[in-house]
PDB file of C-alpha atoms in Angstrom:
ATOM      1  CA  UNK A   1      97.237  56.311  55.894  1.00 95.00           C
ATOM      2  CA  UNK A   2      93.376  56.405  56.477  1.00 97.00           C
ATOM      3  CA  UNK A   3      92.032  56.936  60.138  1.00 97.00           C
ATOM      4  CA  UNK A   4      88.709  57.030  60.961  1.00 97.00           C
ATOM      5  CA  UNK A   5      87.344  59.623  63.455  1.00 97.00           C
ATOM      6  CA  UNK A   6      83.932  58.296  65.216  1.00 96.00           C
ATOM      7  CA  UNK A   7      82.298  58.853  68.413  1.00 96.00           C
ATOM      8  CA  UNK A   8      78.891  59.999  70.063  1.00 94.00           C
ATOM      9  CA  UNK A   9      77.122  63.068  68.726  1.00 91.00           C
ATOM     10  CA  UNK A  10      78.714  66.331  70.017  1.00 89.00           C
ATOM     11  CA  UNK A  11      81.683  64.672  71.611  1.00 93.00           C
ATOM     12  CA  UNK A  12      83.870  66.561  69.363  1.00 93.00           C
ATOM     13  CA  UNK A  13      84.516  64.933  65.900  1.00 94.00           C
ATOM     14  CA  UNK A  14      84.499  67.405  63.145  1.00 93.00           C
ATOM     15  CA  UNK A  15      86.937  69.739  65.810  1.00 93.00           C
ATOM     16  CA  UNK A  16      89.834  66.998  66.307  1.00 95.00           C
ATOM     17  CA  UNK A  17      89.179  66.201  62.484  1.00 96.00           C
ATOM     18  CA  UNK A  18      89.780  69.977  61.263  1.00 95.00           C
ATOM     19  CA  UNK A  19      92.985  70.066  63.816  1.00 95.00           C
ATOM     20  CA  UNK A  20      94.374  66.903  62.699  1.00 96.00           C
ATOM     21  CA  UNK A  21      93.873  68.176  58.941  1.00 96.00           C
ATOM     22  CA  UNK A  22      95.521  71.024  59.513  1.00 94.00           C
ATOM     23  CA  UNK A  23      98.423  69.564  61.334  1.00 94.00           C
ATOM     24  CA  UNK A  24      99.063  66.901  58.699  1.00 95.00           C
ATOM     25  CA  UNK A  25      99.033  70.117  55.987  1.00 95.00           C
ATOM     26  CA  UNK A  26     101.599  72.115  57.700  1.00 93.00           C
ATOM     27  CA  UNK A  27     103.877  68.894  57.971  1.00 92.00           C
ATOM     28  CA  UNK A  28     104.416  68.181  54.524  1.00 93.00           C
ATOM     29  CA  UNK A  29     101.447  65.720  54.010  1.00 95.00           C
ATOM     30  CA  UNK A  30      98.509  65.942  50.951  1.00 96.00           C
ATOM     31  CA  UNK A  31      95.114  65.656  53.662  1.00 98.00           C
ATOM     32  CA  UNK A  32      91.903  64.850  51.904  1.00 98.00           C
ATOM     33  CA  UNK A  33      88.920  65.239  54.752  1.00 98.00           C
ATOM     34  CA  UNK A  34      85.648  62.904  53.965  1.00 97.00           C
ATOM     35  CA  UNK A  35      82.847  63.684  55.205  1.00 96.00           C
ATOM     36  CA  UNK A  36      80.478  60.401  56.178  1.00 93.00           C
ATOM     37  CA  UNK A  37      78.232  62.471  58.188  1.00 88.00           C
ATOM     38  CA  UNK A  38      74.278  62.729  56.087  1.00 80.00           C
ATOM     39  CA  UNK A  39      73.746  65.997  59.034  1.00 76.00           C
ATOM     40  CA  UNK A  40      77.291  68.001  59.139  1.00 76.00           C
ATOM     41  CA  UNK A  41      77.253  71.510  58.901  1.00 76.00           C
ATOM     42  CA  UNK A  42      80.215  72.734  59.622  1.00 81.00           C
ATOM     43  CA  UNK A  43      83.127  71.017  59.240  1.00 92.00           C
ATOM     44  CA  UNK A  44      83.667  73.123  56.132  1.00 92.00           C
ATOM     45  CA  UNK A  45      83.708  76.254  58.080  1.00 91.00           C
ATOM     46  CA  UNK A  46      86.438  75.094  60.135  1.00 91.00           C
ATOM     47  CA  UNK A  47      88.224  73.771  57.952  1.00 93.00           C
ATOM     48  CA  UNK A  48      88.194  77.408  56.120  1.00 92.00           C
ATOM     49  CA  UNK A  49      86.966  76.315  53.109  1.00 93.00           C
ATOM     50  CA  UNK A  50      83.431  76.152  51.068  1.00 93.00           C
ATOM     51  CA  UNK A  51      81.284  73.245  51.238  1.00 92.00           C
ATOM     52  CA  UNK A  52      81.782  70.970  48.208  1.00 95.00           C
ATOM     53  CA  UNK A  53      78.890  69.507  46.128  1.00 94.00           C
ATOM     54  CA  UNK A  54      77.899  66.065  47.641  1.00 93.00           C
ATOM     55  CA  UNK A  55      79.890  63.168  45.673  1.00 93.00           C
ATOM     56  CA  UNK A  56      76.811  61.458  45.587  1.00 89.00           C
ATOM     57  CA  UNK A  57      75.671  63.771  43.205  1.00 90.00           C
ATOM     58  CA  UNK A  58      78.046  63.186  40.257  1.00 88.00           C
ATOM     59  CA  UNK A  59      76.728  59.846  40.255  1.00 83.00           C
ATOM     60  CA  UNK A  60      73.191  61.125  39.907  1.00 82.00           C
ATOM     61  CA  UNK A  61      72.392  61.331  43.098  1.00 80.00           C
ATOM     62  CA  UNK A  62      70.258  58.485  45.359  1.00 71.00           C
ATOM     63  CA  UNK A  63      68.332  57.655  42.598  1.00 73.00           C
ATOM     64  CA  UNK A  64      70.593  57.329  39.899  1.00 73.00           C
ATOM     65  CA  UNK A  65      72.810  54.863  42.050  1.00 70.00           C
ATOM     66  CA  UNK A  66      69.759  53.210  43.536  1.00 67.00           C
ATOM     67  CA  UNK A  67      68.758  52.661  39.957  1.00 72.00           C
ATOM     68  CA  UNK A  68      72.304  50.752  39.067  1.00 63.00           C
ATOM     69  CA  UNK A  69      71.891  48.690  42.076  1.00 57.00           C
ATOM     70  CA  UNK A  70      68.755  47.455  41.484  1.00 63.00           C
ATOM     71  CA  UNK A  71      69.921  46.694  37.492  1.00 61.00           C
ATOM     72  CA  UNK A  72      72.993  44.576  38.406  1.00 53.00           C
ATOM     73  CA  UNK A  73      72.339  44.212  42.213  1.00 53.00           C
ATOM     74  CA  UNK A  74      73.568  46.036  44.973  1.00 49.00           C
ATOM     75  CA  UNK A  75      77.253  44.376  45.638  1.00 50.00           C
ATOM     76  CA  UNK A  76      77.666  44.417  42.236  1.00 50.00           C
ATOM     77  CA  UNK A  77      76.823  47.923  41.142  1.00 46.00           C
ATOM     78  CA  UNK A  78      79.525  49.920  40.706  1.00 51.00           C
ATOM     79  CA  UNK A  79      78.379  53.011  39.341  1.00 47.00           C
ATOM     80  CA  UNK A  80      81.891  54.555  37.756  1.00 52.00           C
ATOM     81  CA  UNK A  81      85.852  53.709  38.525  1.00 61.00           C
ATOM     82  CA  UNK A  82      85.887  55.315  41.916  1.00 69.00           C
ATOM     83  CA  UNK A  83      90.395  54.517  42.322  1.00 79.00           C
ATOM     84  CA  UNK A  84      91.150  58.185  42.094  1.00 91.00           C
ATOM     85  CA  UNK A  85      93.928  60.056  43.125  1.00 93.00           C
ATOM     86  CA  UNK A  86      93.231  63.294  45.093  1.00 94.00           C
ATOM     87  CA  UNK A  87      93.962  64.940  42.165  1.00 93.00           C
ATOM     88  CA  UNK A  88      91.338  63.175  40.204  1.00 93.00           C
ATOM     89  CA  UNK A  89      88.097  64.148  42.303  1.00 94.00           C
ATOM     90  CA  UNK A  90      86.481  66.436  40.154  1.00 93.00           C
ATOM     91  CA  UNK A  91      85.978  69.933  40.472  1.00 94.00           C
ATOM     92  CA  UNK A  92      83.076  71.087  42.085  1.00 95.00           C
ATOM     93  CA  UNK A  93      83.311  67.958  43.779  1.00 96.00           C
ATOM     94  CA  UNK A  94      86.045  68.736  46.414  1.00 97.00           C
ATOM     95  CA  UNK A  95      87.138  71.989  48.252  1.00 97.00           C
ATOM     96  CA  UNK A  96      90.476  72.662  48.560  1.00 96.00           C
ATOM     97  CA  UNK A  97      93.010  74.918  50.461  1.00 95.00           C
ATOM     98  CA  UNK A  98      96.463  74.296  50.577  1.00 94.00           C
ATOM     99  CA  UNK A  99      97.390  70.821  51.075  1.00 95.00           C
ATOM    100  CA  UNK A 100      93.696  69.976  52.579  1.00 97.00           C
ATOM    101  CA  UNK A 101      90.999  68.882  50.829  1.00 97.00           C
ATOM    102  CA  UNK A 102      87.173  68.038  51.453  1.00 97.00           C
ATOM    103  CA  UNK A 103      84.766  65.631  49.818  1.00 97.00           C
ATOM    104  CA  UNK A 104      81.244  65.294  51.431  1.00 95.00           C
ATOM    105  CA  UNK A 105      80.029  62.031  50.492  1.00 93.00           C
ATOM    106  CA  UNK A 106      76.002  63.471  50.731  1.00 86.00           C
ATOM    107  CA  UNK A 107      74.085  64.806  52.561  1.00 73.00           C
ATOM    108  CA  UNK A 108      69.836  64.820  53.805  1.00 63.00           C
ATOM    109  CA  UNK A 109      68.643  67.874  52.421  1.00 60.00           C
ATOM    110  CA  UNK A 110      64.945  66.742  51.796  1.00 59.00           C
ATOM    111  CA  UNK A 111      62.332  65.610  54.096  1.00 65.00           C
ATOM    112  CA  UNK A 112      60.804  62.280  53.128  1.00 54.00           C
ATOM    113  CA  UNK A 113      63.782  62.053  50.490  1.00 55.00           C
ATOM    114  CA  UNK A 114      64.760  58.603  51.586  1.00 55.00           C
ATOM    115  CA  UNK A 115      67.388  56.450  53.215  1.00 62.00           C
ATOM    116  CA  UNK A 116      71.041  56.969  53.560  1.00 63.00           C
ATOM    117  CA  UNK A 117      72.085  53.514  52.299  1.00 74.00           C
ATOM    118  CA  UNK A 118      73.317  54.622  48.926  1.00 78.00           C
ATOM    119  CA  UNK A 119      75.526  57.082  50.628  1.00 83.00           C
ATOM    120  CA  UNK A 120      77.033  54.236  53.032  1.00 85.00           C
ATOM    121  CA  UNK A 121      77.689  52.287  50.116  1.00 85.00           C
ATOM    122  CA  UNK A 122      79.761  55.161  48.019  1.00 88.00           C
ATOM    123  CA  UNK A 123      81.840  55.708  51.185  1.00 91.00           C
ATOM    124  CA  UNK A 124      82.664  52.048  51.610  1.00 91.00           C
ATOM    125  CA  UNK A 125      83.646  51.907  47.596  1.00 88.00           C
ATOM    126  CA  UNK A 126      85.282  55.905  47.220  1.00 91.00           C
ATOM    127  CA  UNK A 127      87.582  55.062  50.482  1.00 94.00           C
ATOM    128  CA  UNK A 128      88.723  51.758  49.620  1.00 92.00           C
ATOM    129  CA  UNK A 129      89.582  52.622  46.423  1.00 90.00           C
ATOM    130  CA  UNK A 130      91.132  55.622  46.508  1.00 93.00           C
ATOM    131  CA  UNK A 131      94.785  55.601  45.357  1.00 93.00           C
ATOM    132  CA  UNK A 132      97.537  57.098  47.993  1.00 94.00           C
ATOM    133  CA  UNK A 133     100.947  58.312  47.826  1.00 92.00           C
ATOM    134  CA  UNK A 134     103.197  57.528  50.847  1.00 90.00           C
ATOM    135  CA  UNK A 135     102.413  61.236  52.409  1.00 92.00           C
ATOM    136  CA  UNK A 136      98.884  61.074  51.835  1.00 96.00           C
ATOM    137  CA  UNK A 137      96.804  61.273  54.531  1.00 97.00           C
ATOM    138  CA  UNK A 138      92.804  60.322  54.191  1.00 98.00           C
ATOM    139  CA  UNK A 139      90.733  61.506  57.604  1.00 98.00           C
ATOM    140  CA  UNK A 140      87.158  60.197  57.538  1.00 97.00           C
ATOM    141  CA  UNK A 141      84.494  62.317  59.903  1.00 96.00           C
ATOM    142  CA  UNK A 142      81.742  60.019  60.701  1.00 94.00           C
ATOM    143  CA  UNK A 143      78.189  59.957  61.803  1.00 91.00           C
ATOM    144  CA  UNK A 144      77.492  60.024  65.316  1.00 90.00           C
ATOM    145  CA  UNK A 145      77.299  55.761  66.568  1.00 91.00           C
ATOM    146  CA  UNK A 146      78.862  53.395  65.655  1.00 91.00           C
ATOM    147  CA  UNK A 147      76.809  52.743  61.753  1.00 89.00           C
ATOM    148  CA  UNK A 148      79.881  53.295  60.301  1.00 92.00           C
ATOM    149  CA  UNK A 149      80.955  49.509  61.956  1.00 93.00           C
ATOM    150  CA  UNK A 150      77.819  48.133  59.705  1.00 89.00           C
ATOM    151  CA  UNK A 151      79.123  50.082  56.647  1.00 89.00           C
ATOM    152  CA  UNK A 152      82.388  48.264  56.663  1.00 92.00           C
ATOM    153  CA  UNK A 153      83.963  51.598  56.652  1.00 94.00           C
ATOM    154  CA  UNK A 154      86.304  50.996  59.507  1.00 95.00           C
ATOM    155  CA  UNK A 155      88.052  47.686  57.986  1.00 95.00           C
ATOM    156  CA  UNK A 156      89.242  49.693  55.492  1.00 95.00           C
ATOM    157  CA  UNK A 157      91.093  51.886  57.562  1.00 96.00           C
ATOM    158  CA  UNK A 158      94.202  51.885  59.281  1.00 96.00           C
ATOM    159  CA  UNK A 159      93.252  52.895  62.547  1.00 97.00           C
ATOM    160  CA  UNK A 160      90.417  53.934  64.802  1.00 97.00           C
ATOM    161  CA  UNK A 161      89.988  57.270  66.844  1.00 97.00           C
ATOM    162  CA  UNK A 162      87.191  57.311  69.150  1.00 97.00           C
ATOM    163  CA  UNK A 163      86.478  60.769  70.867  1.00 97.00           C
ATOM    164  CA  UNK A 164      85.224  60.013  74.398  1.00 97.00           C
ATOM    165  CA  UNK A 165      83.279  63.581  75.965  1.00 96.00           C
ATOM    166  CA  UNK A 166      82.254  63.523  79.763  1.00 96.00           C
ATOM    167  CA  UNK A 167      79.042  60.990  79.151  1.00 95.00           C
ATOM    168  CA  UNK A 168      77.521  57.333  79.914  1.00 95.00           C
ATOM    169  CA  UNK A 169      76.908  57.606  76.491  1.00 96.00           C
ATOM    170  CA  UNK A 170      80.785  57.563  75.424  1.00 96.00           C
ATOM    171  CA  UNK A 171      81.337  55.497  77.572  1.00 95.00           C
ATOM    172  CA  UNK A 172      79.162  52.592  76.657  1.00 95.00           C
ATOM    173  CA  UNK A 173      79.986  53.210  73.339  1.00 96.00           C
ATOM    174  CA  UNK A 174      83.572  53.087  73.595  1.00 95.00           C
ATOM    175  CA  UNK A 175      83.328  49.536  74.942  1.00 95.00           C
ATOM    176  CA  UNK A 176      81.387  48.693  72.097  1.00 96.00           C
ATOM    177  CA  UNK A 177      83.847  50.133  69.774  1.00 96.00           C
ATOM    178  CA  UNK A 178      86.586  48.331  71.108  1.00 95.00           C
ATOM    179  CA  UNK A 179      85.076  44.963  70.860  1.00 95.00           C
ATOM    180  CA  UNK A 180      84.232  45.638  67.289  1.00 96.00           C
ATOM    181  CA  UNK A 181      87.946  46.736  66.058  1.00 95.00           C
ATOM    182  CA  UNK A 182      88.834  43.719  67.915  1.00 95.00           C
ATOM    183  CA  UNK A 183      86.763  41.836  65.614  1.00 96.00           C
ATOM    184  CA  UNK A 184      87.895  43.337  62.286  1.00 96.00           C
ATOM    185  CA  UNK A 185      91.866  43.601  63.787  1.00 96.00           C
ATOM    186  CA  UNK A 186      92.070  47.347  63.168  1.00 97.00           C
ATOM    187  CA  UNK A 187      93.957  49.557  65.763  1.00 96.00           C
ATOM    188  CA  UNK A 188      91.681  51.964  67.986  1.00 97.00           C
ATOM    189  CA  UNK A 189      92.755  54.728  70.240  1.00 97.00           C
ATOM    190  CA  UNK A 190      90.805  57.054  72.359  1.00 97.00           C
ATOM    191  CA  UNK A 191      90.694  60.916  72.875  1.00 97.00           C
ATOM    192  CA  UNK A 192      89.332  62.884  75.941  1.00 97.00           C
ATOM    193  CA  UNK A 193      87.465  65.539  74.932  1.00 96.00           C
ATOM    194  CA  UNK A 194      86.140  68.583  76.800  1.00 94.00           C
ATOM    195  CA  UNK A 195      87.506  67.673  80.017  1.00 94.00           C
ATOM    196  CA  UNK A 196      88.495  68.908  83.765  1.00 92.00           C
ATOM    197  CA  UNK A 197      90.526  67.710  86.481  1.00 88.00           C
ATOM    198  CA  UNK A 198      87.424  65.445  88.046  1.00 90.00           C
ATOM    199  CA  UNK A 199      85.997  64.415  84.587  1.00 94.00           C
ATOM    200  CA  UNK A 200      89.563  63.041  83.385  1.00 94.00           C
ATOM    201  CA  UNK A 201      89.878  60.727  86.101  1.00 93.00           C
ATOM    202  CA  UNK A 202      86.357  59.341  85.985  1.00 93.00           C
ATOM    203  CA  UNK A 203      86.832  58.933  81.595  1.00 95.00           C
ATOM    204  CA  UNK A 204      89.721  57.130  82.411  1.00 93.00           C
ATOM    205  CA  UNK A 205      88.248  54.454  84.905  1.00 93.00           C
ATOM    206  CA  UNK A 206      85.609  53.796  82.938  1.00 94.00           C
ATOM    207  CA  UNK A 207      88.098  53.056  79.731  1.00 94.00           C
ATOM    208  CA  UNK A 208      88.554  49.313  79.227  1.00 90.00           C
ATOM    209  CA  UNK A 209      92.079  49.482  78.030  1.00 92.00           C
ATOM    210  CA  UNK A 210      93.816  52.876  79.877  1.00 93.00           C
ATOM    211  CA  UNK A 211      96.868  52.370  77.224  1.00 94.00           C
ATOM    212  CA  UNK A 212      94.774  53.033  74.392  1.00 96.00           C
ATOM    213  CA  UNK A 213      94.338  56.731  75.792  1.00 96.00           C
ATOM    214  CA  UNK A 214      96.636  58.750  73.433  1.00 96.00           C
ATOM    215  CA  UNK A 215      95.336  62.189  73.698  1.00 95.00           C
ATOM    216  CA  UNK A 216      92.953  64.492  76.476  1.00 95.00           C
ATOM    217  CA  UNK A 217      91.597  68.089  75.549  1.00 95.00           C
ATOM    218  CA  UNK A 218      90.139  70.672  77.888  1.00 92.00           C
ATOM    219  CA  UNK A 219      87.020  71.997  77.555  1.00 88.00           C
ATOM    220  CA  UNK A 220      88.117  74.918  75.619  1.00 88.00           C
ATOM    221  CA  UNK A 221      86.128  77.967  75.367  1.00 86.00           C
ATOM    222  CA  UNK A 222      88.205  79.197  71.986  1.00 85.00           C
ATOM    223  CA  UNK A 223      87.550  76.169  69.968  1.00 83.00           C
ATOM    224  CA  UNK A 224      83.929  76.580  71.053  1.00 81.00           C
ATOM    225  CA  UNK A 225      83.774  79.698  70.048  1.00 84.00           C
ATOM    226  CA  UNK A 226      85.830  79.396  66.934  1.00 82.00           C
ATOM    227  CA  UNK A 227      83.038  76.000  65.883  1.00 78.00           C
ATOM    228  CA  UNK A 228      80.298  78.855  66.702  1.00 79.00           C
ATOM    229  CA  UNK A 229      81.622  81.699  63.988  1.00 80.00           C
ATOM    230  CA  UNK A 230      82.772  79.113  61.562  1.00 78.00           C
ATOM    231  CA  UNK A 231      86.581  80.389  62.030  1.00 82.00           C
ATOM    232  CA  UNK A 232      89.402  78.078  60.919  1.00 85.00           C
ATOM    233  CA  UNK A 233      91.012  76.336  63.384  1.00 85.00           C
ATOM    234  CA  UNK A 234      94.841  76.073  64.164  1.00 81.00           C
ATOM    235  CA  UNK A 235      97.278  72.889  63.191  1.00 77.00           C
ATOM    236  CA  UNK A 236      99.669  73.588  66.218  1.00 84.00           C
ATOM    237  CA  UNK A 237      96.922  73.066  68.935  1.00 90.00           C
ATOM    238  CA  UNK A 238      98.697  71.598  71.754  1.00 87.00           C
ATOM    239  CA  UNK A 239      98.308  67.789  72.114  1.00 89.00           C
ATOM    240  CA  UNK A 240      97.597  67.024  68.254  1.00 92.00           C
ATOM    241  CA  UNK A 241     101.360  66.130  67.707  1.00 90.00           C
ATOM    242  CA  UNK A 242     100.754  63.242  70.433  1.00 89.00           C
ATOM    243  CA  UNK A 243      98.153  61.624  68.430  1.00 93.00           C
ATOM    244  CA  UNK A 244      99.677  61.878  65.247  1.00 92.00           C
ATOM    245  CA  UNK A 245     103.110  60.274  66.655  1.00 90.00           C
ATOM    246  CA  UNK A 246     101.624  57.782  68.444  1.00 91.00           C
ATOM    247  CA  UNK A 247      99.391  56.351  65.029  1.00 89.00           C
ATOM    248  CA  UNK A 248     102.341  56.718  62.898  1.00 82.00           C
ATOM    249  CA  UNK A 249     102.006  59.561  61.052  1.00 75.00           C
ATOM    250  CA  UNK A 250     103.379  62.979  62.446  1.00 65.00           C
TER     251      UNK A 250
END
């Protein structure tokens, strides 16, 4: 299965990614992480595990790819047989622990360096042809918006999880998510993130479709802390088993 985790900036992506990881890892699934994100940080730290060398990279980097797509054009270019296995990534190229592993598809680390439409295009082509086993499990962290909809990175996935925080923001954007998953017939499901008594009830009103609410989480000062020191987080938090039983996968 590949799900997609998207949503505003700061709403709470990389968190409900590292918990659903390490859920999925302690439940007798292989869990490769990819990271879509050109500004992450720290989704490595949470996850417990070193940052890999950006993907992009083995391909020799923005240039290098930019290069093949301007030989052979850019739909065209395909750069090297990208229908790996987890197994197959190559070293350097993915952290591991345990059953979870992490690709970072690249990253900005240059001012002036250039666009990120090189990178779009490797996650479009890495996640659609990566090769999966019946208890594989592929989570994708995304930018913040909704760019990934322009990639075409969510019609290759099997379903959508928008995390909604206490914001207009979410909120307009989660009505624009659901009309495009509508569009490209993919499944999307919300999560309410860093939430009280008075904020759930507002989140909820605002929702277009209320049954597409599978999951809410408190504003809880231990994951913020634990997302502050770069400590690992848990696969048992309470509600994650909700989510993963209502997508399919538990």
């Amino acid at each position: 299965m590949k799900v997609i985790i998207c949503g505003k900036g700061g709403s709470g992506k990389s968190t409900i990614t590292a918990l659903l990881a390490r859920h999925y890892s302690e439940n007798g699934h292989k869990v490769l992480v990819i990271d879509t994100d050109e500004s992450n940080a720290s989704l490595n730290r949470i996850l417990g595990m070193e940052s890999p060398k950006d993907l992009m990279e083995y391909f020799g980097g923005k240039r290098g790819m930019m290069e093949k797509f301007r030989k052979s054009g850019e739909e065209d270019a395909k750069p090297s047989e990208l229908n790996w296995t987890f197994d197959d990534i190559p070293d350097g190229f993915i952290s591991r622990k345990g059953e979870i592993g992490l690709v970072a598809i690249g990253k900005i680390h240059e001012a002036g360096e250039g666009c990120a439409c090189p990178m779009g295009i490797l996650s479009r082509r890495f996640i659609s042809e990566l090769k999966l086993s019946d208890k594989d499990v592929v989570i994708v962290d995304t930018e913040a918006g909704i760019e990934h909809f322009g990639r075409g990175i969510d019609q290759i996935c099997d379903v959508i999880l928008m995390i909604i925080d206490p914001s207009y923001e979410s909120l307009h954007l989660s009505k624009e998510v659901s009309k495009m998953a509508e569009k490209i017939e993919v499944p999307v499901y919300y999560i309410l993130n860093k939430i009280d008594t008075k904020t759930s009830s507002y989140l909820r009103n605002g929702v277009d479709n209320k049954e597409a609410i599978i999951a809410e989480f408190t504003n809880d000062p231990e994951l913020l802390v634990s997302g502050l020191e770069g400590k690992e987080l848990p696969g048992d938090y309470p509600g994650i088993f909700e989510i993963t039983e209502k997508i399919g996968v538990k």
